[in-house]
PDB file of C-alpha atoms in Angstrom:
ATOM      1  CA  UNK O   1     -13.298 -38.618  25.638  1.00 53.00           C
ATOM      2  CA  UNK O   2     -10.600 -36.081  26.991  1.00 56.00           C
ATOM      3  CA  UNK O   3      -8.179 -37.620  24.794  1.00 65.00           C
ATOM      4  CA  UNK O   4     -10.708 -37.148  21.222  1.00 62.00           C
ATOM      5  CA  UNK O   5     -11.351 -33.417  23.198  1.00 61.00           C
ATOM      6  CA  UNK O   6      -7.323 -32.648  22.990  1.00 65.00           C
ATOM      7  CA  UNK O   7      -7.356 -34.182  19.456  1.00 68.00           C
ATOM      8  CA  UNK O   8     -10.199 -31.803  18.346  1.00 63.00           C
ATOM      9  CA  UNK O   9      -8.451 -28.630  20.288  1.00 64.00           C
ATOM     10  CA  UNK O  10      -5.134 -29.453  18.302  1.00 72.00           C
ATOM     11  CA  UNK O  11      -6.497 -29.495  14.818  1.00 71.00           C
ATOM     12  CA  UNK O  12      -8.785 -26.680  15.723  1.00 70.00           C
ATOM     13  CA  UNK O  13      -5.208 -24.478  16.404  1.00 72.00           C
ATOM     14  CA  UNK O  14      -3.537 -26.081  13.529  1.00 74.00           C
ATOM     15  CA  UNK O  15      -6.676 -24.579  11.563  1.00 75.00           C
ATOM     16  CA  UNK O  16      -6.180 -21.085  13.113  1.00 75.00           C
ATOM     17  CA  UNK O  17      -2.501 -21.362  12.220  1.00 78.00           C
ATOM     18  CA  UNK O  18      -2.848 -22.574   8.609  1.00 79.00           C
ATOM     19  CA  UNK O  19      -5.866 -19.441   8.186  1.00 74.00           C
ATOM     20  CA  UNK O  20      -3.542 -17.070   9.048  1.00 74.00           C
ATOM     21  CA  UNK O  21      -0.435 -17.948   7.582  1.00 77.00           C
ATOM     22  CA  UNK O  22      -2.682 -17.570   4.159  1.00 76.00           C
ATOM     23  CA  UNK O  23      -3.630 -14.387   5.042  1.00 77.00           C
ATOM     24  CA  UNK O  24      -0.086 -13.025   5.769  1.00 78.00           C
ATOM     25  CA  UNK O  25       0.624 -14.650   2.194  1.00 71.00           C
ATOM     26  CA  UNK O  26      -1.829 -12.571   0.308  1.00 77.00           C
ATOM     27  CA  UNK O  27      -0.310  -9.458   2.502  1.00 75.00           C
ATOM     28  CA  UNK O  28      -1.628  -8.081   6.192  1.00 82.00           C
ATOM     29  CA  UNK O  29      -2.917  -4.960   4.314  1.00 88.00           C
ATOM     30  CA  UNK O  30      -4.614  -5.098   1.175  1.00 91.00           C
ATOM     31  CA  UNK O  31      -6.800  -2.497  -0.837  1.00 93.00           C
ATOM     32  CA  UNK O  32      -9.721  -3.727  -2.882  1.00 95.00           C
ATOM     33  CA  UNK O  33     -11.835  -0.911  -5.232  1.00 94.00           C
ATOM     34  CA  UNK O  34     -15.102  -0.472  -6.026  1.00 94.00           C
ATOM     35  CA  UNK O  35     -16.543   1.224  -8.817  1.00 92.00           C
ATOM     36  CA  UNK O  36     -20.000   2.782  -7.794  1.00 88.00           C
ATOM     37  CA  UNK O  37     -23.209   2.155 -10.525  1.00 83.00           C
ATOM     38  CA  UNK O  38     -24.064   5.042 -12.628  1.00 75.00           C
ATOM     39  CA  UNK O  39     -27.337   6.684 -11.607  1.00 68.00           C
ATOM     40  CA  UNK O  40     -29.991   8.345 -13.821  1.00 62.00           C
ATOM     41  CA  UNK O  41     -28.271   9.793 -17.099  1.00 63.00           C
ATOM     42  CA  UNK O  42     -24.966   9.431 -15.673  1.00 67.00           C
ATOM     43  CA  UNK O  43     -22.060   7.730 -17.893  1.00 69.00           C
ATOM     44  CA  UNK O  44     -19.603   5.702 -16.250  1.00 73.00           C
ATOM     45  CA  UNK O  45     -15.909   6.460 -17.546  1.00 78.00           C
ATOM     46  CA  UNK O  46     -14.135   3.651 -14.978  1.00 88.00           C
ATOM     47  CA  UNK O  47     -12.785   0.299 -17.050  1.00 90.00           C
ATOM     48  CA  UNK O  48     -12.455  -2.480 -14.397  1.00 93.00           C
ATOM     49  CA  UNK O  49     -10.894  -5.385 -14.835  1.00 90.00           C
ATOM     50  CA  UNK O  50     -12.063  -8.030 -12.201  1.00 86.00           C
ATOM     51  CA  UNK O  51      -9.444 -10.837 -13.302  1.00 85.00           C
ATOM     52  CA  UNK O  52      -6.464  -8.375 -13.032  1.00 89.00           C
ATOM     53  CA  UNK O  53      -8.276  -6.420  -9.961  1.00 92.00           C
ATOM     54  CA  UNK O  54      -6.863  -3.395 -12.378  1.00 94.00           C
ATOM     55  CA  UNK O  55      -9.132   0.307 -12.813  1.00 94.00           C
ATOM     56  CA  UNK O  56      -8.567   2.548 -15.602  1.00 93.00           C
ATOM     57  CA  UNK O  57      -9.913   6.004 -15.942  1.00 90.00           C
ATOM     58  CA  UNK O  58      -9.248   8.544 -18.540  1.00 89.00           C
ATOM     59  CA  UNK O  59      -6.562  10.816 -18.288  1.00 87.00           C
ATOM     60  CA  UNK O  60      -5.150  13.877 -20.149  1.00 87.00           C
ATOM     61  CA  UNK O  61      -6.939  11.611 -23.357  1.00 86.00           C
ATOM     62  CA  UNK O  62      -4.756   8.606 -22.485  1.00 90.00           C
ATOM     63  CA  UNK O  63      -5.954   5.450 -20.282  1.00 89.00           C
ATOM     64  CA  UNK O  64      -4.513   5.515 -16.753  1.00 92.00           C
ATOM     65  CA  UNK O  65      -4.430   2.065 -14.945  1.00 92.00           C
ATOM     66  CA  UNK O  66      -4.477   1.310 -11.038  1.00 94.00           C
ATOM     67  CA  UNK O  67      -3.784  -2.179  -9.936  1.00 94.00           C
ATOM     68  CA  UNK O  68      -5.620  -3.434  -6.734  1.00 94.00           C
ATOM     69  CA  UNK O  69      -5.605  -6.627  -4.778  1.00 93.00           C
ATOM     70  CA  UNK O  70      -9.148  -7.164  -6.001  1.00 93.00           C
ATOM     71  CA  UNK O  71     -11.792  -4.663  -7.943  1.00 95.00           C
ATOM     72  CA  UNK O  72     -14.979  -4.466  -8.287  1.00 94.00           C
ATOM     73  CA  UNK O  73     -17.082  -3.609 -11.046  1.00 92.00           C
ATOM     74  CA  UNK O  74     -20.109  -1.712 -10.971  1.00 91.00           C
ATOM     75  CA  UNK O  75     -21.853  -5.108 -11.246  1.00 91.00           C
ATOM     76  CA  UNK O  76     -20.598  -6.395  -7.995  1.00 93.00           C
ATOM     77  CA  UNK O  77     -22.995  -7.792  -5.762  1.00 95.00           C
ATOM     78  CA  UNK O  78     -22.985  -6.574  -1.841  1.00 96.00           C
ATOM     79  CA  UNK O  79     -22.286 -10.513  -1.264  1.00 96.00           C
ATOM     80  CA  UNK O  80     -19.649 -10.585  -3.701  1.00 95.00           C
ATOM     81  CA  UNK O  81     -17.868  -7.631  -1.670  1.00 95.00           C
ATOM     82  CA  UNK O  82     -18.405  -9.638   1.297  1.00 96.00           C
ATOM     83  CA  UNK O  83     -16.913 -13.181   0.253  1.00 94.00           C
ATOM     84  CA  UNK O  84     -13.754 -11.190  -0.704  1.00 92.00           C
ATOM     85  CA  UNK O  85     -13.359  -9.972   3.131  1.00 92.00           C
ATOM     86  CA  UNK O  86     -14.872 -12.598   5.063  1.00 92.00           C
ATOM     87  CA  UNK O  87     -11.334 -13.857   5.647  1.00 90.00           C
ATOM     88  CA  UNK O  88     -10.572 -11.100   7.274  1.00 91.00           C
ATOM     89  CA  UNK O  89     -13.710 -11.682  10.472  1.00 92.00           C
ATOM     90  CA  UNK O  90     -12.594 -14.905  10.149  1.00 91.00           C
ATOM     91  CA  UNK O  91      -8.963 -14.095  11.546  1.00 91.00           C
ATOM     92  CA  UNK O  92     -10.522 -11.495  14.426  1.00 92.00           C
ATOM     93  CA  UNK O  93     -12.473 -14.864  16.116  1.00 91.00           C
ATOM     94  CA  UNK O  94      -8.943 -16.439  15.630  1.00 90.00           C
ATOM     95  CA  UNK O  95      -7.745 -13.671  18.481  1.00 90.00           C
ATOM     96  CA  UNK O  96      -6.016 -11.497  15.861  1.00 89.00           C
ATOM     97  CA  UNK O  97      -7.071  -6.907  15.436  1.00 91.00           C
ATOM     98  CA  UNK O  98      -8.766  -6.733  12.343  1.00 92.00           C
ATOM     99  CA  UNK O  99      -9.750  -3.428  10.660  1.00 93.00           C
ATOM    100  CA  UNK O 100     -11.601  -2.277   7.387  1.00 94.00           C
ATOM    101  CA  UNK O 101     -11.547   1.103   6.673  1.00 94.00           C
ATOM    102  CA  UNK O 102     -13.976   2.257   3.774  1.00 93.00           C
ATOM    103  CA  UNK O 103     -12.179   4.982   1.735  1.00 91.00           C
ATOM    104  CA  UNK O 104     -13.517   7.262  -1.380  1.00 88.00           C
ATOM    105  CA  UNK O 105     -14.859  10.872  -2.468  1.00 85.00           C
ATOM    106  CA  UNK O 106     -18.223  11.741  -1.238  1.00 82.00           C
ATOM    107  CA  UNK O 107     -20.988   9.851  -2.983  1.00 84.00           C
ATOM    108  CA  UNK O 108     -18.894   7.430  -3.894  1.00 87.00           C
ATOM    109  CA  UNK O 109     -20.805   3.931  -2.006  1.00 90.00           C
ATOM    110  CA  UNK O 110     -18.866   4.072   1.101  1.00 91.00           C
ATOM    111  CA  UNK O 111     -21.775   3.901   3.852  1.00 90.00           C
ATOM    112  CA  UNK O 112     -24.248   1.523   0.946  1.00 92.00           C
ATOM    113  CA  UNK O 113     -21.005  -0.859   1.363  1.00 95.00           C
ATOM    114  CA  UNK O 114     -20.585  -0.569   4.815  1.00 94.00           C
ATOM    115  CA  UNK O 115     -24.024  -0.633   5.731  1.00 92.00           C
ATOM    116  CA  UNK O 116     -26.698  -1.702   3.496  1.00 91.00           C
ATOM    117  CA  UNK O 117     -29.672  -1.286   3.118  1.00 86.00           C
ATOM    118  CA  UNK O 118     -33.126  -3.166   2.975  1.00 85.00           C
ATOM    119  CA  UNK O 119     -32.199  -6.467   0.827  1.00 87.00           C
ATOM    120  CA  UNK O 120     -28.882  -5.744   0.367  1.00 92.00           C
ATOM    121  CA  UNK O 121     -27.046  -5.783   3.346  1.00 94.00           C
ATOM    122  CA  UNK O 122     -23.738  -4.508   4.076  1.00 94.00           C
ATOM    123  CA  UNK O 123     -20.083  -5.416   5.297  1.00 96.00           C
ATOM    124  CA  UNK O 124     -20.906  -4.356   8.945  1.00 95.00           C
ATOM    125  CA  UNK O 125     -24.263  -7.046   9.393  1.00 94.00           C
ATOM    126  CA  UNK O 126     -23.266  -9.749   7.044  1.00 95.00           C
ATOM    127  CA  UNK O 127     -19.906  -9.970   9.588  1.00 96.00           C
ATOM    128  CA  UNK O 128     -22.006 -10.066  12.598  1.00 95.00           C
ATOM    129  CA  UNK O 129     -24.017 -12.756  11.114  1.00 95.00           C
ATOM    130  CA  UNK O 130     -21.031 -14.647  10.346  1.00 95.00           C
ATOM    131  CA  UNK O 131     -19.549 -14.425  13.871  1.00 96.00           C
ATOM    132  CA  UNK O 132     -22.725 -15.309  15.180  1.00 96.00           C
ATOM    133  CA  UNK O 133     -22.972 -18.274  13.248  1.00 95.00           C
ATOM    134  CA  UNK O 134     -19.503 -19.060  14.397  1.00 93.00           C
ATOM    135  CA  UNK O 135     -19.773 -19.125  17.574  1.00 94.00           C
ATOM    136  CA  UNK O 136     -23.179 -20.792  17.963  1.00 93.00           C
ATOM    137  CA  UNK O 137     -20.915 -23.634  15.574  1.00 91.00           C
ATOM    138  CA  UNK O 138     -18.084 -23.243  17.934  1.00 90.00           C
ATOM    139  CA  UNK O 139     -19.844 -23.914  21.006  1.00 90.00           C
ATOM    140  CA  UNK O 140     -20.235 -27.517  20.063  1.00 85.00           C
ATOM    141  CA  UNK O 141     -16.302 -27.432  20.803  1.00 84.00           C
ATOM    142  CA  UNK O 142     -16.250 -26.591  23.740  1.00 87.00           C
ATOM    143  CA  UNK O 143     -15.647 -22.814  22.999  1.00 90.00           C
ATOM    144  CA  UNK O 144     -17.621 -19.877  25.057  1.00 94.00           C
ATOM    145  CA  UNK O 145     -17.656 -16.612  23.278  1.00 95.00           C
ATOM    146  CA  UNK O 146     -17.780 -12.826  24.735  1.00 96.00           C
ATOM    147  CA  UNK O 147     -18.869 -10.147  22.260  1.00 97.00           C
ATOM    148  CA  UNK O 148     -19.565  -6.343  22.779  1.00 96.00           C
ATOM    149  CA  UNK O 149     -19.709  -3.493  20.469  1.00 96.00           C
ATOM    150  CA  UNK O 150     -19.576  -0.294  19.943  1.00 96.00           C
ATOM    151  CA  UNK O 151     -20.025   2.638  17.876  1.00 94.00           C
ATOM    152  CA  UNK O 152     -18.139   6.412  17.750  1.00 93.00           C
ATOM    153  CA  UNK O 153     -18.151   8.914  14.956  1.00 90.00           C
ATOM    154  CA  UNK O 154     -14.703  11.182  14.684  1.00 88.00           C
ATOM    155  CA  UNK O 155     -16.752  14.642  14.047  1.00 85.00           C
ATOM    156  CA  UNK O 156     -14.269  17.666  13.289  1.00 84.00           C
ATOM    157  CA  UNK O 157     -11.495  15.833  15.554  1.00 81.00           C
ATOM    158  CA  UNK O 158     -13.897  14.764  18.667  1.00 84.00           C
ATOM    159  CA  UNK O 159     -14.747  11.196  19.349  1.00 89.00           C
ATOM    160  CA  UNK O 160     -18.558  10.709  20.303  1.00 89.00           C
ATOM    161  CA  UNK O 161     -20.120   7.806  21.303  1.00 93.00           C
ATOM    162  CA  UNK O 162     -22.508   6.795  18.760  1.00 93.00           C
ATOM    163  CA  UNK O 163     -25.335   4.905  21.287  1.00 92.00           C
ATOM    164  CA  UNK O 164     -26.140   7.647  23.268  1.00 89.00           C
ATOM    165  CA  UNK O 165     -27.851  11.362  22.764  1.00 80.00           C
ATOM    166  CA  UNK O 166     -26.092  14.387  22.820  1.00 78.00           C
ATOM    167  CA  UNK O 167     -27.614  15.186  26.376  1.00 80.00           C
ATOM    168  CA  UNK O 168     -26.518  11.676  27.209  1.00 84.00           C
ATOM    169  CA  UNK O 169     -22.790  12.682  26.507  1.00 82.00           C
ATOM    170  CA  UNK O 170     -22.630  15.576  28.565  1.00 82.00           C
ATOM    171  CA  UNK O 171     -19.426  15.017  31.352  1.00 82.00           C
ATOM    172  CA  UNK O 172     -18.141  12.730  29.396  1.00 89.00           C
ATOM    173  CA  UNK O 173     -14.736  12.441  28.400  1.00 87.00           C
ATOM    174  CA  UNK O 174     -13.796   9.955  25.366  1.00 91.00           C
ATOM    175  CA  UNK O 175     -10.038   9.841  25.614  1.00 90.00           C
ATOM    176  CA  UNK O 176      -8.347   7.040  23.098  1.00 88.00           C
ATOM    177  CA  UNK O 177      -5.996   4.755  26.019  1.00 89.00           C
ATOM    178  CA  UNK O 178      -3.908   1.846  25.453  1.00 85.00           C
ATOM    179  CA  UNK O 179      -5.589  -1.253  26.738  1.00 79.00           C
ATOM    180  CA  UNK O 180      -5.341  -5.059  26.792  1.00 78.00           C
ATOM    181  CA  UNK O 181      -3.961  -7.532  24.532  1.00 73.00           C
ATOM    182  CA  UNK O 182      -2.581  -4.897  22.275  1.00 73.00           C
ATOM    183  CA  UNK O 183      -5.597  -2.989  22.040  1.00 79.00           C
ATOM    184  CA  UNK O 184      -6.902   0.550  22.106  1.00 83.00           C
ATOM    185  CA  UNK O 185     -10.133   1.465  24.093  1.00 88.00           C
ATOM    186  CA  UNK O 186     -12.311   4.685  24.422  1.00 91.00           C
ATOM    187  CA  UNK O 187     -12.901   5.874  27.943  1.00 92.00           C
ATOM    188  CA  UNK O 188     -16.444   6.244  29.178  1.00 92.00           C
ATOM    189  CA  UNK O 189     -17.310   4.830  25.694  1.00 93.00           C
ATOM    190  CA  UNK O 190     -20.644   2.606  25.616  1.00 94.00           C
ATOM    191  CA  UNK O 191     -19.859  -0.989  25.050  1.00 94.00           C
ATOM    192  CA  UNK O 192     -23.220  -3.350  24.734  1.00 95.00           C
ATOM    193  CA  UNK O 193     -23.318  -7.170  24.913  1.00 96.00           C
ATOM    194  CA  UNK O 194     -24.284  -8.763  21.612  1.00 96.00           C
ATOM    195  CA  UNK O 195     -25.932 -12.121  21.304  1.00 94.00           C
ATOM    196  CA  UNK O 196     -28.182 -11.874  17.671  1.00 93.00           C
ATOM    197  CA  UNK O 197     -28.313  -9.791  14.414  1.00 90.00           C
ATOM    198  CA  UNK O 198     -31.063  -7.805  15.785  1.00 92.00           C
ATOM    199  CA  UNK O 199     -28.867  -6.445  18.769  1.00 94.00           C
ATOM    200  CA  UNK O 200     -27.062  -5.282  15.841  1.00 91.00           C
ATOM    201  CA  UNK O 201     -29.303  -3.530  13.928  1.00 91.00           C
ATOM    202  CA  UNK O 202     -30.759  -2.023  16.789  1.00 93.00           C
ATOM    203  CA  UNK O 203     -27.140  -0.308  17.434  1.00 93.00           C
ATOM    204  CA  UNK O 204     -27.323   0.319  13.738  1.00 91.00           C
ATOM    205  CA  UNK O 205     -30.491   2.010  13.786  1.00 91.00           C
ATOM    206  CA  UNK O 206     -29.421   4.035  16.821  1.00 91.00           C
ATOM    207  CA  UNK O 207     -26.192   4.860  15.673  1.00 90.00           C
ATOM    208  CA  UNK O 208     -27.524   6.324  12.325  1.00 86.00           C
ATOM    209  CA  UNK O 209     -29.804   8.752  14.314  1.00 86.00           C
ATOM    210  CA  UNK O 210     -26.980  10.136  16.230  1.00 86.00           C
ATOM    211  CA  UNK O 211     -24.832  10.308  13.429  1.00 83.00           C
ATOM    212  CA  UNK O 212     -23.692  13.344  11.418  1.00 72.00           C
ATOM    213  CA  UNK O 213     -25.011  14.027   7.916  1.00 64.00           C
ATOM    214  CA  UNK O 214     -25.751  16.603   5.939  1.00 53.00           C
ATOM    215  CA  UNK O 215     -26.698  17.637   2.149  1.00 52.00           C
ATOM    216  CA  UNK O 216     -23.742  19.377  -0.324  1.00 52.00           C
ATOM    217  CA  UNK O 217     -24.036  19.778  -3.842  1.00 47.00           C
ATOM    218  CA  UNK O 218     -21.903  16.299  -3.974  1.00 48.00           C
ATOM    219  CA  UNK O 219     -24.197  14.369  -1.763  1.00 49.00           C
ATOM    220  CA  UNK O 220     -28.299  14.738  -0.820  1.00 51.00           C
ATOM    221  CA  UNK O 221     -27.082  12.910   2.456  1.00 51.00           C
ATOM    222  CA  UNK O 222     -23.204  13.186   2.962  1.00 57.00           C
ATOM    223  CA  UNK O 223     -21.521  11.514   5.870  1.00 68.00           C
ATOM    224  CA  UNK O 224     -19.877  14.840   7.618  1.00 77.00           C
ATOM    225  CA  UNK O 225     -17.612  12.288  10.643  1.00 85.00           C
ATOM    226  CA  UNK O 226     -15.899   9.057  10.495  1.00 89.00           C
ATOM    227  CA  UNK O 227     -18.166   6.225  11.797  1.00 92.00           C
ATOM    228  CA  UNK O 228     -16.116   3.202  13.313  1.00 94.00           C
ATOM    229  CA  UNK O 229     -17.914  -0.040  14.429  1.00 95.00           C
ATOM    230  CA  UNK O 230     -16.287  -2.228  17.043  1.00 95.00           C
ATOM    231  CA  UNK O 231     -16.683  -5.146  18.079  1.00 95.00           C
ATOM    232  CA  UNK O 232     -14.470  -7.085  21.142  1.00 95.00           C
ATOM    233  CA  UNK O 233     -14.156 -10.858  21.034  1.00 95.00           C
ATOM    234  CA  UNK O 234     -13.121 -12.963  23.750  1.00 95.00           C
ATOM    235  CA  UNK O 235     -13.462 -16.910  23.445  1.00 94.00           C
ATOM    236  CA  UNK O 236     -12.718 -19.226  25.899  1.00 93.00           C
ATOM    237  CA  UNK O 237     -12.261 -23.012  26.157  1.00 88.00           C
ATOM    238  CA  UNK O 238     -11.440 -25.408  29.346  1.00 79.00           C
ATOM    239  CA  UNK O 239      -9.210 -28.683  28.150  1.00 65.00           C
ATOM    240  CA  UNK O 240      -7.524 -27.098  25.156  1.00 55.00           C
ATOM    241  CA  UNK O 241      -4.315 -28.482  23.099  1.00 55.00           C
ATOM    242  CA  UNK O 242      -2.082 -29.337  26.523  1.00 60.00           C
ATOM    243  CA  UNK O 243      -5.483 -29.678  28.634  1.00 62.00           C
ATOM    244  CA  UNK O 244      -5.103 -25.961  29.986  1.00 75.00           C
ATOM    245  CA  UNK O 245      -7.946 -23.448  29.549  1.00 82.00           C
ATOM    246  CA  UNK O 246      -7.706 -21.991  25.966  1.00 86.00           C
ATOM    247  CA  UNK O 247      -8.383 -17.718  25.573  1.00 90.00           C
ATOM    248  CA  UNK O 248      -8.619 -15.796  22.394  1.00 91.00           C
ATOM    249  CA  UNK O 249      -8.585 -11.918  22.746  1.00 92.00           C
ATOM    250  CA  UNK O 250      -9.528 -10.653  18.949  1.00 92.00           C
ATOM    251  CA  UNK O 251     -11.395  -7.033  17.548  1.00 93.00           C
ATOM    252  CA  UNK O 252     -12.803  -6.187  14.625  1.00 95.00           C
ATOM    253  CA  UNK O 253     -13.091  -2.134  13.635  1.00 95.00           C
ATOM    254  CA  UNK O 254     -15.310  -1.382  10.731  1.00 96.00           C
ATOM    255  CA  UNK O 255     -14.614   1.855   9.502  1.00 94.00           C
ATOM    256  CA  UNK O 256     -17.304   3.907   6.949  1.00 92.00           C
ATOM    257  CA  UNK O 257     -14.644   7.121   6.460  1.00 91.00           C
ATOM    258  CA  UNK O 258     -16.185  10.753   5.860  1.00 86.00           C
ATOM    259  CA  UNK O 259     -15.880  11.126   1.899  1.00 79.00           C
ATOM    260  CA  UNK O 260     -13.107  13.569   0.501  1.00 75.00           C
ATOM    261  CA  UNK O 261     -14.161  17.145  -1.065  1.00 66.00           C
ATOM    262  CA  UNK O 262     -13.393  19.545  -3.537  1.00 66.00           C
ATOM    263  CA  UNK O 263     -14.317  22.089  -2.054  1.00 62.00           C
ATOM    264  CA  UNK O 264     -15.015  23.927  -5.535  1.00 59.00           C
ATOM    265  CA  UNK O 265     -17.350  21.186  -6.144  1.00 60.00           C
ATOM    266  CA  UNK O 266     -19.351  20.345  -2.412  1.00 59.00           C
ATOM    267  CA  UNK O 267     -20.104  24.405  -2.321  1.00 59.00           C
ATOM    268  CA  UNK O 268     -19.609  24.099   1.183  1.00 60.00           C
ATOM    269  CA  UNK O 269     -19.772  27.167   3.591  1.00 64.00           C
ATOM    270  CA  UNK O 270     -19.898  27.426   7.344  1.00 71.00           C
ATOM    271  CA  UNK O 271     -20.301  24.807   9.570  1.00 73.00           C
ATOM    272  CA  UNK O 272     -20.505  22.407   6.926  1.00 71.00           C
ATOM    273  CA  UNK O 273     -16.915  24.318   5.288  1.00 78.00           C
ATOM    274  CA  UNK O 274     -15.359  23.389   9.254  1.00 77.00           C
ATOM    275  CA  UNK O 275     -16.450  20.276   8.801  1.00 79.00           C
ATOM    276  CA  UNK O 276     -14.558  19.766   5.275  1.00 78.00           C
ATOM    277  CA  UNK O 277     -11.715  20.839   6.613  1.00 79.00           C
ATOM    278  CA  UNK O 278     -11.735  18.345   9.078  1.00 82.00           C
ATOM    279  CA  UNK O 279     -12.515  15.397   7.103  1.00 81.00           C
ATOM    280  CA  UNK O 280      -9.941  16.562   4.447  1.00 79.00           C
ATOM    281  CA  UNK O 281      -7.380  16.760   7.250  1.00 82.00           C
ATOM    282  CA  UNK O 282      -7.541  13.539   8.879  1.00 80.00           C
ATOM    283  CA  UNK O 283      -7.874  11.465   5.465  1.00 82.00           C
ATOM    284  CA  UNK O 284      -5.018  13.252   4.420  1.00 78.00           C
ATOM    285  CA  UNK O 285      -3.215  12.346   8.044  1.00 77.00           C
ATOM    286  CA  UNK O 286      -4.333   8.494   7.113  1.00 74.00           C
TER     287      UNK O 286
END
């Protein structure tokens, strides 16, 4: 039995191994588009080409064309989205720091991809149904899993923790450290256990309460912070490849970015005008 155990740890890392080599092979960073449906009487002006993962748009009366890793077309599904990055959760329960960041002008789909909605969930709880489904699979290997999560907004240049209320935050101070296993952590930042989708959308439901929004004249409901989504995994396993204890430290940030403005167009004055500024700032830092 020990010896079909050691068997069954080795193949399991010469999985792990063969995953991630194909990952570094398509490239450690890649950037996938997504053209958003028209709505009402507007006229989409995008070309996409999913084969080519190429987008043209119109420009000075001549076609301009962008080439992507992969592109959507307005007819992508939320699933569709999902398959192409499931890879990518995949390699964060392998022990590897993962992050998708969400990127686009205001209005654009960047939260509805992220996020969901009723029957069409998003990138954020379609990956914490695959982990979950993971490690409930895993376990029969021997593997016991860890996860916690979190969730801060970026709002003009403060972090704020997401999970509690703004009387909640008072006295605390959320200071970005360097941490373990080549990590970065939050200081006094809420992290909560997670053991089923519901934990999830709880945190979901929470964190959208606490979150910033506001209307423009780009957006009835426009995201006015960056929103990141954490989530810590640590797996461990007793009588691995050599018979010693097995431990995989691996994170996965999912990132729903503030939209860019034109100012010209968003109309936006005062606080929301601050806010702008901020957003425009830091997306132009990233």
């Amino acid at each position: 039995v020990v010896d079909l155990k050691q068997k069954v740890a080795k193949a399991d890392a010469l999985r792990r191994k063969l995953h991630n080599e194909l990952q570094e092979l398509k490239g450690n960073i890649r950037v996938f588009a997504r053209v958003r449906p028209g709505g009402g009487e507007e006229r989409s002006v995008v070309a996409v080409d999913d084969e080519v993962g190429s987008v043209v748009v119109p420009h000075n009366n001549a076609p301009a064309a962008f080439k992507f890793d992969r592109a959507f077309s307005p007819r992508a599904t939320q699933e569709e989205v999902f398959d192409e990055v499931s890879n990518f959760v995949q390699s964060a329960l392998d022990g590897f720091n993962v992050s998708l960041f969400a990127y686009g002008q205001t209005g654009s789909g960047k939260t509805h991809t992220m996020f969901g909605g009723e029957g069409c969930e998003g990138i954020i709880p379609r990956a914490m149904t695959q982990i979950l489904e993971a490690v409930q699979g895993q376990a029969d290997h021997g593997w016991a899993y860890v996860l916690e999560a979190s969730f801060l907004e970026v709002y003009n240049e403060a972090v704020r923790d997401l999970l509690c209320g703004q009387e909640e935050r008072e006295g605390k101070k959320y200071i970005i450290v360097a941490g373990e296993n080549g990590r970065h952590d939050v200081t006094d930042l809420i992290a909560r256990p997670v053991c089923s989708v519901e934990d999830v959308r709880a945190m979901m439901l929470e964190a959208q309460k606490n979150k910033a929004t506001a209307k423009t004249d780009m957006n009835e409901q426009s995201s006015r912070s960056h929103t990141v989504f954490s989530m810590r995994i640590t797996g461990t396993r007793s009588g691995g490849a050599h018979g010693q204890e097995q431990r995989l430290h691996g994170s996965l940030h999912l990132v729903d970015l503030a939209g860019s403005e034109r100012l010209q167009k968003s109309h936006a004055e005062g606080q929301r005008l601050k806010e702008t500024q901020s957003i425009n700032k830091s997306l132009s830092a990233l």
